[in-house]
Amino acid sequence: MYKTSQVAAMFQVSQMTISRWVTKEFPSFFPDTAKVERGASRRFTDEEISKLTLIATMRKEGQGLDAIEKALSEGDRGTLVNPQTNALAPISQYQLT
């Protein structure tokens, strides 16, 4: 499981951006465990990371919220790339720095 700070670093966005994606823009795609009260630590599973990967990728491509929501609804998920090798990396092997 990953902390919000780790996820934000992974996607090079702020922790507030991750929080906004999960609680305001795409809340129906994240279980209640990913939505916690202020001050508590949020933890993300590998499945949630794959959803966030798709969101981050589509946002960087300039896609709107409707397009992202449609992709998530259709079961699309993102895949992490190892920044050192530029190769696809299973989330369990992705090294956070």
GROMACS .gro file of N, CA and C in nm, residues 2-71:
model
  210
    2TYR      N    1   0.040   0.226  -0.064
    2TYR     CA    2   0.120   0.347  -0.084
    2TYR      C    3   0.055   0.467  -0.018
    3LYS      N    4   0.136   0.553   0.043
    3LYS     CA    5   0.089   0.677   0.102
    3LYS      C    6   0.063   0.780  -0.008
    4THR      N    7  -0.016   0.880   0.024
    4THR     CA    8  -0.046   0.987  -0.071
    4THR      C    9   0.083   1.055  -0.115
    5SER      N   10   0.176   1.078  -0.024
    5SER     CA   11   0.301   1.146  -0.060
    5SER      C   12   0.381   1.063  -0.161
    6GLN      N   13   0.381   0.931  -0.147
    6GLN     CA   14   0.451   0.844  -0.241
    6GLN      C   15   0.384   0.848  -0.378
    7VAL      N   16   0.251   0.844  -0.377
    7VAL     CA   17   0.176   0.846  -0.502
    7VAL      C   18   0.197   0.979  -0.574
    8ALA      N   19   0.193   1.088  -0.500
    8ALA     CA   20   0.214   1.221  -0.559
    8ALA      C   21   0.352   1.229  -0.623
    9ALA      N   22   0.454   1.177  -0.555
    9ALA     CA   23   0.589   1.177  -0.611
    9ALA      C   24   0.597   1.090  -0.736
   10MET      N   25   0.528   0.978  -0.735
   10MET     CA   26   0.527   0.886  -0.848
   10MET      C   27   0.475   0.955  -0.974
   11PHE      N   28   0.370   1.037  -0.958
   11PHE     CA   29   0.308   1.102  -1.074
   11PHE      C   30   0.351   1.247  -1.092
   12GLN      N   31   0.440   1.292  -1.007
   12GLN     CA   32   0.492   1.430  -1.013
   12GLN      C   33   0.379   1.532  -1.009
   13VAL      N   34   0.288   1.512  -0.914
   13VAL     CA   35   0.180   1.605  -0.887
   13VAL      C   36   0.176   1.629  -0.736
   14SER      N   37   0.097   1.726  -0.695
   14SER     CA   38   0.088   1.754  -0.551
   14SER      C   39  -0.002   1.653  -0.482
   15GLN      N   40   0.013   1.644  -0.351
   15GLN     CA   41  -0.074   1.558  -0.272
   15GLN      C   42  -0.219   1.605  -0.282
   16MET      N   43  -0.238   1.736  -0.294
   16MET     CA   44  -0.373   1.792  -0.309
   16MET      C   45  -0.436   1.743  -0.440
   17THR      N   46  -0.356   1.729  -0.545
   17THR     CA   47  -0.408   1.679  -0.673
   17THR      C   48  -0.458   1.536  -0.657
   18ILE      N   49  -0.380   1.452  -0.592
   18ILE     CA   50  -0.421   1.313  -0.569
   18ILE      C   51  -0.551   1.312  -0.489
   19SER      N   52  -0.556   1.390  -0.385
   19SER     CA   53  -0.675   1.398  -0.301
   19SER      C   54  -0.797   1.444  -0.381
   20ARG      N   55  -0.779   1.543  -0.467
   20ARG     CA   56  -0.889   1.594  -0.549
   20ARG      C   57  -0.940   1.486  -0.645
   21TRP      N   58  -0.847   1.414  -0.708
   21TRP     CA   59  -0.887   1.307  -0.800
   21TRP      C   60  -0.974   1.203  -0.727
   22VAL      N   61  -0.931   1.166  -0.608
   22VAL     CA   62  -0.997   1.058  -0.533
   22VAL      C   63  -1.128   1.103  -0.470
   23THR      N   64  -1.133   1.224  -0.416
   23THR     CA   65  -1.251   1.265  -0.340
   23THR      C   66  -1.350   1.351  -0.416
   24LYS      N   67  -1.304   1.422  -0.520
   24LYS     CA   68  -1.395   1.514  -0.588
   24LYS      C   69  -1.420   1.481  -0.734
   25GLU      N   70  -1.317   1.445  -0.807
   25GLU     CA   71  -1.333   1.426  -0.951
   25GLU      C   72  -1.375   1.284  -0.988
   26PHE      N   73  -1.323   1.183  -0.920
   26PHE     CA   74  -1.352   1.043  -0.954
   26PHE      C   75  -1.382   0.958  -0.829
   27PRO      N   76  -1.465   1.007  -0.738
   27PRO     CA   77  -1.485   0.934  -0.611
   27PRO      C   78  -1.549   0.796  -0.626
   28SER      N   79  -1.629   0.777  -0.728
   28SER     CA   80  -1.698   0.647  -0.742
   28SER      C   81  -1.603   0.533  -0.780
   29PHE      N   82  -1.480   0.567  -0.819
   29PHE     CA   83  -1.384   0.465  -0.861
   29PHE      C   84  -1.286   0.426  -0.751
   30PHE      N   85  -1.301   0.488  -0.633
   30PHE     CA   86  -1.210   0.460  -0.522
   30PHE      C   87  -1.292   0.421  -0.399
   31PRO      N   88  -1.255   0.311  -0.334
   31PRO     CA   89  -1.330   0.266  -0.217
   31PRO      C   90  -1.314   0.365  -0.102
   32ASP      N   91  -1.400   0.351  -0.005
   32ASP     CA   92  -1.396   0.441   0.110
   32ASP      C   93  -1.262   0.439   0.183
   33THR      N   94  -1.187   0.331   0.172
   33THR     CA   95  -1.057   0.325   0.239
   33THR      C   96  -0.959   0.425   0.179
   34ALA      N   97  -0.983   0.466   0.054
   34ALA     CA   98  -0.896   0.566  -0.008
   34ALA      C   99  -0.941   0.708   0.027
   35LYS      N  100  -1.059   0.720   0.086
   35LYS     CA  101  -1.112   0.850   0.126
   35LYS      C  102  -1.116   0.852   0.278
   36VAL      N  103  -1.030   0.926   0.338
   36VAL     CA  104  -1.023   0.929   0.484
   36VAL      C  105  -1.044   1.071   0.534
   37GLU      N  106  -1.067   1.079   0.663
   37GLU     CA  107  -1.086   1.210   0.725
   37GLU      C  108  -0.956   1.290   0.726
   38ARG      N  109  -0.970   1.420   0.733
   38ARG     CA  110  -0.855   1.510   0.736
   38ARG      C  111  -0.760   1.469   0.849
   39GLY      N  112  -0.632   1.465   0.819
   39GLY     CA  113  -0.530   1.432   0.917
   39GLY      C  114  -0.495   1.284   0.922
   40ALA      N  115  -0.580   1.198   0.869
   40ALA     CA  116  -0.551   1.055   0.868
   40ALA      C  117  -0.472   1.021   0.742
   41SER      N  118  -0.402   0.912   0.747
   41SER     CA  119  -0.321   0.870   0.632
   41SER      C  120  -0.404   0.791   0.533
   42ARG      N  121  -0.397   0.832   0.410
   42ARG     CA  122  -0.464   0.762   0.300
   42ARG      C  123  -0.367   0.658   0.247
   43ARG      N  124  -0.416   0.540   0.215
   43ARG     CA  125  -0.333   0.434   0.159
   43ARG      C  126  -0.397   0.386   0.030
   44PHE      N  127  -0.314   0.358  -0.071
   44PHE     CA  128  -0.363   0.316  -0.201
   44PHE      C  129  -0.310   0.177  -0.236
   45THR      N  130  -0.398   0.094  -0.287
   45THR     CA  131  -0.361  -0.042  -0.331
   45THR      C  132  -0.304  -0.035  -0.473
   46ASP      N  133  -0.251  -0.148  -0.519
   46ASP     CA  134  -0.201  -0.155  -0.657
   46ASP      C  135  -0.312  -0.125  -0.758
   47GLU      N  136  -0.432  -0.175  -0.733
   47GLU     CA  137  -0.545  -0.149  -0.824
   47GLU      C  138  -0.576   0.000  -0.829
   48GLU      N  139  -0.574   0.065  -0.715
   48GLU     CA  140  -0.600   0.210  -0.712
   48GLU      C  141  -0.488   0.287  -0.782
   49ILE      N  142  -0.364   0.239  -0.768
   49ILE     CA  143  -0.252   0.302  -0.837
   49ILE      C  144  -0.270   0.290  -0.988
   50SER      N  145  -0.321   0.177  -1.036
   50SER     CA  146  -0.341   0.163  -1.181
   50SER      C  147  -0.448   0.260  -1.230
   51LYS      N  148  -0.550   0.286  -1.149
   51LYS     CA  149  -0.651   0.386  -1.185
   51LYS      C  150  -0.589   0.525  -1.186
   52LEU      N  151  -0.511   0.556  -1.084
   52LEU     CA  152  -0.445   0.686  -1.076
   52LEU      C  153  -0.345   0.705  -1.190
   53THR      N  154  -0.281   0.597  -1.233
   53THR     CA  155  -0.189   0.604  -1.346
   53THR      C  156  -0.264   0.645  -1.472
   54LEU      N  157  -0.380   0.586  -1.493
   54LEU     CA  158  -0.462   0.623  -1.608
   54LEU      C  159  -0.503   0.769  -1.599
   55ILE      N  160  -0.550   0.812  -1.483
   55ILE     CA  161  -0.592   0.951  -1.464
   55ILE      C  162  -0.477   1.045  -1.493
   56ALA      N  163  -0.360   1.019  -1.433
   56ALA     CA  164  -0.243   1.106  -1.452
   56ALA      C  165  -0.202   1.112  -1.599
   57THR      N  166  -0.202   0.998  -1.666
   57THR     CA  167  -0.162   0.992  -1.807
   57THR      C  168  -0.259   1.071  -1.893
   58MET      N  169  -0.387   1.050  -1.872
   58MET     CA  170  -0.487   1.119  -1.953
   58MET      C  171  -0.488   1.269  -1.926
   59ARG      N  172  -0.467   1.309  -1.802
   59ARG     CA  173  -0.460   1.452  -1.770
   59ARG      C  174  -0.340   1.516  -1.840
   60LYS      N  175  -0.225   1.447  -1.838
   60LYS     CA  176  -0.106   1.501  -1.904
   60LYS      C  177  -0.125   1.511  -2.055
   61GLU      N  178  -0.212   1.426  -2.110
   61GLU     CA  179  -0.243   1.431  -2.253
   61GLU      C  180  -0.349   1.537  -2.284
   62GLY      N  181  -0.400   1.603  -2.180
   62GLY     CA  182  -0.500   1.707  -2.199
   62GLY      C  183  -0.643   1.657  -2.206
   63GLN      N  184  -0.666   1.532  -2.167
   63GLN     CA  185  -0.802   1.476  -2.169
   63GLN      C  186  -0.886   1.537  -2.058
   64GLY      N  187  -1.013   1.554  -2.084
   64GLY     CA  188  -1.105   1.610  -1.986
   64GLY      C  189  -1.159   1.506  -1.889
   65LEU      N  190  -1.230   1.555  -1.789
   65LEU     CA  191  -1.284   1.467  -1.685
   65LEU      C  192  -1.381   1.365  -1.741
   66ASP      N  193  -1.465   1.406  -1.836
   66ASP     CA  194  -1.562   1.312  -1.895
   66ASP      C  195  -1.494   1.196  -1.965
   67ALA      N  196  -1.388   1.224  -2.040
   67ALA     CA  197  -1.315   1.119  -2.111
   67ALA      C  198  -1.248   1.023  -2.013
   68ILE      N  199  -1.194   1.078  -1.906
   68ILE     CA  200  -1.128   0.995  -1.806
   68ILE      C  201  -1.231   0.908  -1.735
   69GLU      N  202  -1.343   0.967  -1.698
   69GLU     CA  203  -1.448   0.890  -1.631
   69GLU      C  204  -1.499   0.777  -1.720
   70LYS      N  205  -1.514   0.806  -1.848
   70LYS     CA  206  -1.559   0.703  -1.943
   70LYS      C  207  -1.456   0.589  -1.949
   71ALA      N  208  -1.328   0.624  -1.959
   71ALA     CA  209  -1.223   0.521  -1.965
   71ALA      C  210  -1.222   0.435  -1.838
   0.00000   0.00000   0.00000
